[in-house]
Amino acid sequence: MPSSRKQALGQEQAGEILHDRSGIVFRPGLEGVPVTQSAICDIDGLQGSLTYRGYPVEDLAAHSTFLETTYLLIWGELPSPKQLRDFEAEVQMHRRVSFRVRDMMKCFPATGHPMDALQSSAASLGLFYSRRAIDNPKYVYEAVVRLIAKIPTMVAAFKLIRKGQDPIQPRDDLAYSSNFLYMLTEREPDPLAARIFDRCLILHAEHSLNASTFSARVTASTLTDPYAVVASAVGTLAGPLHGGANEDVLAMLEEIGSPERAGEYLDEAIACKRKIMGFGHREYRVKDPRAVILQGLAEELFARFGKDEMYDVARALEHEAASRLGPKGIYPNVDFYSGLVYRKLGIPRDLFTPVFAISRVAGWLAHWREQLGANRIFRPSQIYTGAQARAWIPGEDRPTSAGA
Ligand code: COA
């Protein structure tokens, strides 16, 4: 049972349910508290189903493209062929970032985390496109296009800038995902690799009200600009409890080293109450549907470009975990196989979370639009636990040991 639910139940059993002044029960982490209505994404954690605007993610990953899915998420319907062509052309036209942004990125420390670089660069776009006309559909469309177009360019640019190189300019003859892999790896990707990467972007594009999306909605509710909305969501995604578990999965698989050690590793970790990275989810009690698809993508990639030896370790771990963690509803989540896919695509480990952001910007922008459609600024209550009202004391009368 999730810890916060246990905490809330614990409070109830101890007869000390915490309420705010209006009698609303305190739920740490807002777990199970609906804070918005949304028509964007639906998750059934018992059935293991995930839909975007009613379309199963399996169908989108098989037949759609990331840009088409982005359009669907943000505007609610699949685009007509003309709408899609126009959207793709607009995104392609806005991929370049100003030399001023690139120069700014050159001043970032090379040792800085790429997520911090991305958060700063995304926020800086607000300086360049400062007109704030969020009730103007043209402004909204242009802001969506700019963010979808420029975020990948900024992620790829920092990867080269930190090595002391100049960023590679986007190539107009390459589609969205091919162009990103080209800017990142400095060579044109194999079409199969590009298609698999595009499908990864579809799988990560939206997942209802997780921490970064909630952060995006809170920021959106103040009616600030979409660049600030995305920058705050990037900052939230950067935390180790949210994005980033896929990096840890690879480290864990390497530590296990061979399939024969998987059972022993699990027993040891469970005995020490250590979490198995890439397992478990607040919503799912079965294998995450995205993990099912990502495993298939990993196999497609390995069949073509050679296997990653850690894949056998991953499969052995999943097999051994079924009897040990399955009864508690703990199964592989989206992060379990994605790291293996990204590594095969030549993406460095510390770019896994920025790549997640490239994709999730679609979901954040969908929630931004939806929030603006029925806005009420977020302002939850709190339960005050500080001192009662007291009189100010002149400095000379204060005890010497007061305060910190
Ligand atoms: N490995 C082993 N045990 C796990 C586990 C894991 N990955 N995830 C949850 N559990 C166990 C907990 O130890 C706890 O057991 P207990 O009831 O005996 O104390 C129980 O399941 C509930 O765990 P909790 O952390 O409260 O569940 P949650 O719903 O709050 O957490 C996650 C969801 C994703 C944070 C959690 O599963 C986790 O930390 N997973 C590993 C990190 C990861 O892969 N993150 C990416 C998520 S997409």
Tab-separated table of C-alpha atoms and ligand atoms in Angstrom:
chain	number	residue	atom	x	y	z
A	1	MET	CA	0.000	0.000	0.000
A	2	PRO	CA	1.406	3.415	-0.885
A	3	SER	CA	3.058	4.998	2.125
A	4	SER	CA	0.933	8.154	2.184
A	5	ARG	CA	-2.267	6.110	2.137
A	6	LYS	CA	-0.800	4.042	4.977
A	7	GLN	CA	0.066	7.288	6.784
A	8	ALA	CA	-3.482	8.609	6.387
A	9	LEU	CA	-4.938	5.281	7.560
A	10	GLY	CA	-2.446	5.226	10.412
A	11	GLN	CA	-3.704	8.636	11.499
A	12	GLU	CA	-7.277	7.364	11.372
A	13	GLN	CA	-6.457	4.236	13.391
A	14	ALA	CA	-4.647	6.333	15.968
A	15	GLY	CA	-7.775	8.512	16.175
A	16	GLU	CA	-5.851	11.574	15.044
A	17	ILE	CA	-7.146	12.408	11.580
A	18	LEU	CA	-5.647	15.727	10.555
A	19	HIS	CA	-7.958	18.347	9.070
A	20	ASP	CA	-7.482	21.911	7.907
A	21	ARG	CA	-9.614	24.747	9.363
A	22	SER	CA	-12.553	23.871	7.077
A	23	GLY	CA	-12.474	20.221	8.104
A	24	ILE	CA	-10.850	18.894	4.908
A	25	VAL	CA	-8.797	15.749	5.627
A	26	PHE	CA	-5.049	16.026	5.083
A	27	ARG	CA	-3.769	13.596	2.423
A	28	PRO	CA	0.034	13.760	2.195
A	29	GLY	CA	1.152	14.111	-1.413
A	30	LEU	CA	-2.510	14.750	-2.389
A	31	GLU	CA	-2.744	11.007	-3.035
A	32	GLY	CA	-6.213	10.061	-4.212
A	33	VAL	CA	-7.426	13.670	-4.104
A	34	PRO	CA	-8.944	14.798	-7.429
A	35	VAL	CA	-7.691	18.308	-8.192
A	36	THR	CA	-8.935	18.774	-11.744
A	37	GLN	CA	-11.158	17.355	-14.444
A	38	SER	CA	-9.309	16.221	-17.540
A	39	ALA	CA	-10.188	14.729	-20.911
A	40	ILE	CA	-6.606	14.076	-22.019
A	41	CYS	CA	-5.465	10.708	-20.723
A	42	ASP	CA	-7.001	7.764	-18.901
A	43	ILE	CA	-5.183	5.047	-16.955
A	44	ASP	CA	-6.724	1.811	-15.699
A	45	GLY	CA	-4.084	0.481	-13.349
A	46	LEU	CA	-5.791	-2.864	-12.776
A	47	GLN	CA	-6.344	-3.669	-16.445
A	48	GLY	CA	-3.035	-2.096	-17.480
A	49	SER	CA	-4.615	0.197	-20.038
A	50	LEU	CA	-3.556	3.683	-21.074
A	51	THR	CA	-5.415	5.864	-23.568
A	52	TYR	CA	-4.697	9.323	-24.977
A	53	ARG	CA	-7.962	11.106	-25.871
A	54	GLY	CA	-9.601	7.667	-25.997
A	55	TYR	CA	-7.042	6.023	-28.293
A	56	PRO	CA	-5.117	3.061	-26.815
A	57	VAL	CA	-1.426	3.879	-26.526
A	58	GLU	CA	-0.666	0.557	-28.252
A	59	ASP	CA	-2.488	1.755	-31.412
A	60	LEU	CA	-0.788	5.133	-31.343
A	61	ALA	CA	2.652	3.567	-30.860
A	62	ALA	CA	2.003	1.182	-33.749
A	63	HIS	CA	0.421	3.557	-36.271
A	64	SER	CA	0.888	7.205	-35.288
A	65	THR	CA	3.891	9.511	-35.185
A	66	PHE	CA	5.029	11.651	-32.276
A	67	LEU	CA	3.923	14.870	-33.998
A	68	GLU	CA	0.502	13.428	-34.858
A	69	THR	CA	0.094	12.219	-31.247
A	70	THR	CA	1.191	15.647	-30.003
A	71	TYR	CA	-1.495	17.265	-32.134
A	72	LEU	CA	-4.064	14.795	-30.794
A	73	LEU	CA	-3.096	15.426	-27.178
A	74	ILE	CA	-3.097	19.205	-27.475
A	75	TRP	CA	-6.094	19.782	-29.748
A	76	GLY	CA	-8.152	16.741	-28.779
A	77	GLU	CA	-8.618	15.129	-32.222
A	78	LEU	CA	-6.370	13.409	-34.724
A	79	PRO	CA	-5.387	15.953	-37.390
A	80	SER	CA	-6.589	15.775	-40.974
A	81	PRO	CA	-3.751	15.057	-43.449
A	82	LYS	CA	-3.537	18.809	-44.224
A	83	GLN	CA	-3.547	19.836	-40.565
A	84	LEU	CA	-0.759	17.345	-39.895
A	85	ARG	CA	1.306	18.506	-42.898
A	86	ASP	CA	0.940	22.137	-41.764
A	87	PHE	CA	1.853	21.289	-38.171
A	88	GLU	CA	4.904	19.287	-39.258
A	89	ALA	CA	6.011	22.099	-41.565
A	90	GLU	CA	5.612	24.736	-38.836
A	91	VAL	CA	7.557	22.630	-36.337
A	92	GLN	CA	10.293	22.058	-38.886
A	93	MET	CA	10.516	25.817	-39.562
A	94	HIS	CA	10.980	26.650	-35.884
A	95	ARG	CA	13.597	24.049	-34.927
A	96	ARG	CA	16.484	26.483	-34.880
A	97	VAL	CA	17.277	28.352	-31.674
A	98	SER	CA	18.631	31.876	-31.577
A	99	PHE	CA	22.422	32.270	-31.450
A	100	ARG	CA	21.783	34.174	-28.200
A	101	VAL	CA	20.332	31.032	-26.588
A	102	ARG	CA	23.267	28.982	-27.888
A	103	ASP	CA	25.717	31.584	-26.558
A	104	MET	CA	23.953	31.531	-23.209
A	105	MET	CA	24.271	27.724	-23.135
A	106	LYS	CA	28.001	28.033	-23.818
A	107	CYS	CA	28.272	29.846	-20.477
A	108	PHE	CA	26.671	26.936	-18.611
A	109	PRO	CA	29.156	24.757	-16.689
A	110	ALA	CA	30.038	21.676	-18.756
A	111	THR	CA	29.609	19.558	-15.631
A	112	GLY	CA	26.049	20.792	-15.071
A	113	HIS	CA	23.191	18.328	-15.454
A	114	PRO	CA	21.506	18.489	-18.885
A	115	MET	CA	18.105	18.806	-17.146
A	116	ASP	CA	19.252	22.008	-15.439
A	117	ALA	CA	20.529	23.272	-18.789
A	118	LEU	CA	17.178	22.436	-20.367
A	119	GLN	CA	15.181	24.138	-17.635
A	120	SER	CA	17.178	27.360	-18.023
A	121	SER	CA	17.043	27.296	-21.824
A	122	ALA	CA	13.292	26.575	-21.881
A	123	ALA	CA	12.677	29.459	-19.473
A	124	SER	CA	14.841	31.768	-21.609
A	125	LEU	CA	12.436	31.347	-24.542
A	126	GLY	CA	10.001	33.475	-22.542
A	127	LEU	CA	12.445	36.381	-22.927
A	128	PHE	CA	12.484	36.059	-26.706
A	129	TYR	CA	8.746	35.586	-27.171
A	130	SER	CA	7.595	37.764	-24.325
A	131	ARG	CA	4.173	38.752	-25.644
A	132	ARG	CA	1.720	37.055	-23.300
A	133	ALA	CA	-1.546	36.631	-25.200
A	134	ILE	CA	-2.787	33.332	-23.885
A	135	ASP	CA	-6.378	33.967	-24.956
A	136	ASN	CA	-5.267	34.433	-28.577
A	137	PRO	CA	-5.428	31.066	-30.476
A	138	LYS	CA	-2.632	32.189	-32.844
A	139	TYR	CA	-0.304	32.903	-29.911
A	140	VAL	CA	-1.181	29.524	-28.363
A	141	TYR	CA	-0.522	27.658	-31.626
A	142	GLU	CA	2.797	29.450	-32.169
A	143	ALA	CA	3.929	28.811	-28.599
A	144	VAL	CA	3.107	25.087	-28.942
A	145	VAL	CA	5.024	24.898	-32.235
A	146	ARG	CA	8.055	26.705	-30.793
A	147	LEU	CA	8.282	24.539	-27.697
A	148	ILE	CA	7.788	21.244	-29.544
A	149	ALA	CA	10.329	22.360	-32.163
A	150	LYS	CA	13.054	23.904	-30.007
A	151	ILE	CA	13.262	21.639	-26.943
A	152	PRO	CA	14.996	18.791	-28.880
A	153	THR	CA	17.401	21.284	-30.465
A	154	MET	CA	18.341	22.621	-27.028
A	155	VAL	CA	18.852	19.118	-25.566
A	156	ALA	CA	21.120	18.125	-28.475
A	157	ALA	CA	22.958	21.481	-28.386
A	158	PHE	CA	23.962	21.124	-24.740
A	159	LYS	CA	25.311	17.637	-25.388
A	160	LEU	CA	27.807	19.045	-27.907
A	161	ILE	CA	28.426	22.374	-26.159
A	162	ARG	CA	29.559	20.643	-22.978
A	163	LYS	CA	32.193	18.795	-25.040
A	164	GLY	CA	33.429	22.148	-26.328
A	165	GLN	CA	31.839	21.671	-29.775
A	166	ASP	CA	29.443	23.887	-31.664
A	167	PRO	CA	25.893	22.531	-31.832
A	168	ILE	CA	24.802	20.936	-35.090
A	169	GLN	CA	22.079	22.820	-36.928
A	170	PRO	CA	18.788	20.981	-37.552
A	171	ARG	CA	18.426	19.408	-40.996
A	172	ASP	CA	15.262	20.353	-42.867
A	173	ASP	CA	15.205	17.163	-44.908
A	174	LEU	CA	14.940	14.991	-41.794
A	175	ALA	CA	11.722	14.234	-39.924
A	176	TYR	CA	11.366	15.149	-36.248
A	177	SER	CA	12.892	12.076	-34.603
A	178	SER	CA	15.565	11.466	-37.256
A	179	ASN	CA	16.621	15.075	-36.945
A	180	PHE	CA	16.953	14.853	-33.162
A	181	LEU	CA	19.079	11.685	-33.346
A	182	TYR	CA	21.163	13.338	-36.079
A	183	MET	CA	21.785	16.460	-33.959
A	184	LEU	CA	22.655	14.259	-30.979
A	185	THR	CA	24.815	11.534	-32.488
A	186	GLU	CA	26.241	13.662	-35.342
A	187	ARG	CA	25.192	11.122	-37.974
A	188	GLU	CA	22.006	10.409	-39.835
A	189	PRO	CA	20.183	7.582	-38.036
A	190	ASP	CA	19.036	4.329	-39.561
A	191	PRO	CA	15.299	4.684	-40.410
A	192	LEU	CA	14.397	1.780	-38.097
A	193	ALA	CA	16.243	3.417	-35.179
A	194	ALA	CA	14.478	6.733	-35.887
A	195	ARG	CA	11.052	5.056	-36.036
A	196	ILE	CA	11.696	3.219	-32.771
A	197	PHE	CA	12.772	6.470	-31.122
A	198	ASP	CA	9.608	8.166	-32.425
A	199	ARG	CA	7.532	5.367	-30.864
A	200	CYS	CA	9.369	5.898	-27.551
A	201	LEU	CA	8.376	9.566	-27.698
A	202	ILE	CA	4.722	8.567	-28.213
A	203	LEU	CA	4.872	6.268	-25.176
A	204	HIS	CA	6.253	8.988	-22.890
A	205	ALA	CA	4.109	11.874	-24.187
A	206	GLU	CA	1.439	11.894	-21.487
A	207	HIS	CA	0.532	10.162	-18.231
A	208	SER	CA	-2.189	12.200	-16.499
A	209	LEU	CA	-1.559	14.124	-13.309
A	210	ASN	CA	1.951	13.050	-12.308
A	211	ALA	CA	4.184	15.517	-10.423
A	212	SER	CA	5.552	17.435	-13.423
A	213	THR	CA	2.148	17.709	-15.092
A	214	PHE	CA	0.616	18.920	-11.853
A	215	SER	CA	3.450	21.419	-11.624
A	216	ALA	CA	2.667	22.556	-15.187
A	217	ARG	CA	-1.009	23.009	-14.306
A	218	VAL	CA	-0.242	24.946	-11.112
A	219	THR	CA	2.052	27.290	-13.054
A	220	ALA	CA	-0.487	27.564	-15.900
A	221	SER	CA	-3.201	28.495	-13.406
A	222	THR	CA	-1.385	31.761	-12.656
A	223	LEU	CA	-1.844	32.724	-16.367
A	224	THR	CA	1.887	33.045	-16.913
A	225	ASP	CA	3.415	32.223	-20.324
A	226	PRO	CA	3.811	28.643	-21.628
A	227	TYR	CA	7.621	28.855	-21.493
A	228	ALA	CA	7.420	29.303	-17.714
A	229	VAL	CA	4.891	26.439	-17.580
A	230	VAL	CA	7.276	24.090	-19.386
A	231	ALA	CA	10.334	25.301	-17.443
A	232	SER	CA	8.634	24.586	-14.123
A	233	ALA	CA	7.552	21.128	-15.326
A	234	VAL	CA	11.128	20.366	-16.476
A	235	GLY	CA	12.390	21.333	-13.007
A	236	THR	CA	9.887	18.957	-11.423
A	237	LEU	CA	10.682	16.105	-13.800
A	238	ALA	CA	14.384	16.433	-12.929
A	239	GLY	CA	13.919	15.039	-9.403
A	240	PRO	CA	15.022	11.435	-8.769
A	241	LEU	CA	11.559	10.382	-7.577
A	242	HIS	CA	10.094	11.254	-10.987
A	243	GLY	CA	12.243	11.157	-14.132
A	244	GLY	CA	15.522	9.353	-14.060
A	245	ALA	CA	14.732	5.844	-12.772
A	246	ASN	CA	15.750	4.425	-16.170
A	247	GLU	CA	19.333	5.560	-15.532
A	248	ASP	CA	19.271	3.642	-12.245
A	249	VAL	CA	17.881	0.531	-13.956
A	250	LEU	CA	20.962	0.271	-16.167
A	251	ALA	CA	23.251	0.698	-13.156
A	252	MET	CA	21.299	-2.018	-11.324
A	253	LEU	CA	21.463	-4.455	-14.272
A	254	GLU	CA	25.206	-3.880	-14.516
A	255	GLU	CA	25.575	-4.511	-10.790
A	256	ILE	CA	23.683	-7.820	-11.130
A	257	GLY	CA	25.959	-8.673	-14.051
A	258	SER	CA	24.514	-12.031	-15.181
A	259	PRO	CA	21.051	-13.635	-15.463
A	260	GLU	CA	21.982	-16.334	-12.924
A	261	ARG	CA	22.442	-13.680	-10.215
A	262	ALA	CA	18.963	-12.138	-10.658
A	263	GLY	CA	17.154	-14.256	-8.037
A	264	GLU	CA	19.899	-13.825	-5.468
A	265	TYR	CA	19.963	-10.039	-6.057
A	266	LEU	CA	16.193	-9.818	-5.598
A	267	ASP	CA	16.232	-11.838	-2.375
A	268	GLU	CA	18.960	-9.652	-0.970
A	269	ALA	CA	17.254	-6.380	-2.011
A	270	ILE	CA	13.868	-7.469	-0.655
A	271	ALA	CA	15.434	-8.586	2.628
A	272	CYS	CA	17.131	-5.175	2.974
A	273	LYS	CA	13.910	-3.369	1.908
A	274	ARG	CA	15.713	-1.903	-1.116
A	275	LYS	CA	13.519	-0.882	-4.072
A	276	ILE	CA	14.072	-2.669	-7.390
A	277	MET	CA	14.485	0.118	-9.912
A	278	GLY	CA	12.052	0.096	-12.826
A	279	PHE	CA	9.470	-1.851	-10.808
A	280	GLY	CA	6.292	-0.617	-9.165
A	281	HIS	CA	3.936	2.218	-9.977
A	282	ARG	CA	1.439	4.319	-8.057
A	283	GLU	CA	-1.231	3.601	-10.698
A	284	TYR	CA	-0.503	0.142	-12.136
A	285	ARG	CA	-0.952	-3.181	-10.332
A	286	VAL	CA	0.064	-5.105	-13.480
A	287	LYS	CA	2.928	-4.684	-15.968
A	288	ASP	CA	2.891	-1.113	-17.261
A	289	PRO	CA	1.492	-1.258	-20.836
A	290	ARG	CA	4.340	0.999	-21.959
A	291	ALA	CA	6.897	-1.495	-20.593
A	292	VAL	CA	5.263	-4.219	-22.700
A	293	ILE	CA	5.689	-2.121	-25.857
A	294	LEU	CA	9.191	-0.932	-24.937
A	295	GLN	CA	10.340	-4.522	-24.443
A	296	GLY	CA	9.137	-5.289	-27.981
A	297	LEU	CA	10.985	-2.217	-29.284
A	298	ALA	CA	14.158	-3.306	-27.490
A	299	GLU	CA	13.904	-6.720	-29.155
A	300	GLU	CA	13.383	-5.123	-32.592
A	301	LEU	CA	16.470	-2.983	-32.077
A	302	PHE	CA	18.593	-5.885	-30.824
A	303	ALA	CA	17.532	-8.085	-33.758
A	304	ARG	CA	18.824	-5.433	-36.136
A	305	PHE	CA	21.802	-3.901	-34.349
A	306	GLY	CA	22.961	-6.613	-31.942
A	307	LYS	CA	21.866	-7.481	-28.450
A	308	ASP	CA	22.699	-5.553	-25.300
A	309	GLU	CA	23.958	-8.231	-22.927
A	310	MET	CA	22.068	-6.598	-20.078
A	311	TYR	CA	18.785	-7.544	-21.785
A	312	ASP	CA	19.109	-11.163	-20.607
A	313	VAL	CA	19.707	-9.893	-17.080
A	314	ALA	CA	16.586	-7.714	-17.336
A	315	ARG	CA	14.455	-10.621	-18.534
A	316	ALA	CA	15.763	-12.898	-15.784
A	317	LEU	CA	15.024	-10.200	-13.205
A	318	GLU	CA	11.475	-9.759	-14.496
A	319	HIS	CA	10.973	-13.535	-14.424
A	320	GLU	CA	12.321	-13.949	-10.887
A	321	ALA	CA	10.401	-10.893	-9.632
A	322	ALA	CA	7.056	-12.273	-10.810
A	323	SER	CA	6.815	-14.681	-7.860
A	324	ARG	CA	8.478	-12.372	-5.336
A	325	LEU	CA	6.880	-8.978	-6.107
A	326	GLY	CA	3.974	-9.900	-8.421
A	327	PRO	CA	1.650	-10.873	-5.536
A	328	LYS	CA	2.006	-7.270	-4.239
A	329	GLY	CA	1.101	-5.851	-7.665
A	330	ILE	CA	4.673	-4.767	-8.377
A	331	TYR	CA	5.698	-5.261	-12.014
A	332	PRO	CA	8.028	-3.556	-14.522
A	333	ASN	CA	7.178	0.079	-15.202
A	334	VAL	CA	7.979	2.311	-18.191
A	335	ASP	CA	11.565	2.813	-17.032
A	336	PHE	CA	12.517	-0.862	-16.937
A	337	TYR	CA	13.238	-1.359	-20.652
A	338	SER	CA	13.528	2.244	-21.889
A	339	GLY	CA	17.162	2.651	-20.756
A	340	LEU	CA	18.198	-0.392	-22.798
A	341	VAL	CA	16.434	1.057	-25.851
A	342	TYR	CA	18.016	4.493	-25.418
A	343	ARG	CA	21.486	3.044	-24.903
A	344	LYS	CA	21.175	1.068	-28.153
A	345	LEU	CA	20.109	4.276	-29.920
A	346	GLY	CA	23.360	5.932	-28.796
A	347	ILE	CA	21.778	8.276	-26.244
A	348	PRO	CA	24.069	9.032	-23.275
A	349	ARG	CA	22.700	8.029	-19.881
A	350	ASP	CA	22.359	11.529	-18.428
A	351	LEU	CA	20.215	12.523	-21.435
A	352	PHE	CA	17.541	9.907	-20.691
A	353	THR	CA	15.511	12.378	-18.596
A	354	PRO	CA	15.886	15.289	-21.069
A	355	VAL	CA	14.654	12.881	-23.776
A	356	PHE	CA	11.675	12.132	-21.532
A	357	ALA	CA	11.090	15.917	-21.373
A	358	ILE	CA	11.198	16.250	-25.190
A	359	SER	CA	8.264	13.890	-25.306
A	360	ARG	CA	6.352	14.959	-22.185
A	361	VAL	CA	6.265	18.590	-23.342
A	362	ALA	CA	3.329	17.434	-25.495
A	363	GLY	CA	1.376	16.334	-22.411
A	364	TRP	CA	2.349	19.448	-20.436
A	365	LEU	CA	1.096	21.698	-23.239
A	366	ALA	CA	-2.154	19.727	-23.508
A	367	HIS	CA	-2.704	20.303	-19.784
A	368	TRP	CA	-1.727	23.971	-20.156
A	369	ARG	CA	-4.482	24.461	-22.748
A	370	GLU	CA	-6.990	22.480	-20.741
A	371	GLN	CA	-6.174	24.449	-17.575
A	372	LEU	CA	-6.714	27.743	-19.399
A	373	GLY	CA	-10.082	26.480	-20.639
A	374	ALA	CA	-11.503	26.278	-17.101
A	375	ASN	CA	-9.005	28.109	-14.985
A	376	ARG	CA	-9.037	28.589	-11.259
A	377	ILE	CA	-5.728	29.385	-9.631
A	378	PHE	CA	-4.438	26.537	-7.445
A	379	ARG	CA	-4.355	27.550	-3.815
A	380	PRO	CA	-4.643	24.546	-1.474
A	381	SER	CA	-4.951	24.936	2.273
A	382	GLN	CA	-2.476	23.829	4.928
A	383	ILE	CA	-2.515	22.693	8.519
A	384	TYR	CA	-0.511	25.229	10.491
A	385	THR	CA	1.845	23.577	12.984
A	386	GLY	CA	3.870	26.650	14.061
A	387	ALA	CA	3.849	28.834	17.180
A	388	GLN	CA	0.674	30.581	18.401
A	389	ALA	CA	0.548	34.385	18.023
A	390	ARG	CA	3.159	35.992	20.307
A	391	ALA	CA	4.661	39.424	20.995
A	392	TRP	CA	7.839	40.678	19.272
A	393	ILE	CA	10.831	40.868	21.647
A	394	PRO	CA	13.622	43.479	21.323
A	395	GLY	CA	17.011	41.912	20.463
A	396	GLU	CA	18.620	42.656	23.851
A	397	ASP	CA	15.806	40.806	25.667
A	398	ARG	CA	16.081	37.602	23.608
A	399	PRO	CA	17.709	34.520	25.132
A	400	THR	CA	21.221	34.021	23.705
A	401	SER	CA	20.444	30.440	22.671
A	402	ALA	CA	17.260	31.377	20.704
A	403	GLY	CA	16.671	30.250	17.115
A	404	ALA	CA	18.929	28.031	15.054
B	1	COA	N1	10.830	-2.811	-5.381
B	1	COA	C1	10.531	-3.446	-4.211
B	1	COA	N2	9.458	-3.126	-3.470
B	1	COA	C2	8.668	-2.145	-3.918
B	1	COA	C3	8.913	-1.455	-5.117
B	1	COA	C4	10.055	-1.827	-5.841
B	1	COA	N3	10.373	-1.195	-6.978
B	1	COA	N4	7.963	-0.520	-5.298
B	1	COA	C5	7.136	-0.618	-4.266
B	1	COA	N5	7.558	-1.597	-3.426
B	1	COA	C6	6.943	-2.008	-2.162
B	1	COA	C7	7.370	-1.068	-1.040
B	1	COA	O1	8.564	-1.511	-0.420
B	1	COA	C8	6.177	-1.125	-0.138
B	1	COA	O2	6.231	-2.339	0.570
B	1	COA	P1	5.676	-2.448	2.092
B	1	COA	O3	4.193	-2.228	1.957
B	1	COA	O4	6.039	-3.816	2.508
B	1	COA	O5	6.336	-1.359	2.856
B	1	COA	C9	5.007	-1.214	-1.105
B	1	COA	O6	5.535	-1.833	-2.282
B	1	COA	C10	4.438	0.150	-1.472
B	1	COA	O7	5.516	0.975	-1.904
B	1	COA	P2	5.419	2.564	-2.111
B	1	COA	O8	6.765	3.108	-2.393
B	1	COA	O9	4.654	3.122	-0.953
B	1	COA	O10	4.499	2.601	-3.413
B	1	COA	P3	4.169	3.888	-4.265
B	1	COA	O11	2.965	3.581	-5.015
B	1	COA	O12	4.194	5.104	-3.434
B	1	COA	O13	5.463	3.976	-5.186
B	1	COA	C11	7.012	4.054	-6.911
B	1	COA	C12	5.523	3.904	-6.538
B	1	COA	C13	7.147	4.081	-8.425
B	1	COA	C14	7.581	5.349	-6.344
B	1	COA	C15	7.782	2.826	-6.333
B	1	COA	O14	7.241	1.636	-6.844
B	1	COA	C16	9.268	2.896	-6.602
B	1	COA	O15	9.996	3.599	-5.880
B	1	COA	N6	9.769	2.190	-7.663
B	1	COA	C17	11.173	2.185	-7.983
B	1	COA	C18	11.561	3.474	-8.722
B	1	COA	C19	10.994	3.520	-10.118
B	1	COA	O16	11.074	2.570	-10.879
B	1	COA	N7	10.424	4.694	-10.443
B	1	COA	C20	9.847	4.939	-11.767
B	1	COA	C21	8.371	5.061	-11.688
B	1	COA	S1	7.644	5.182	-13.276
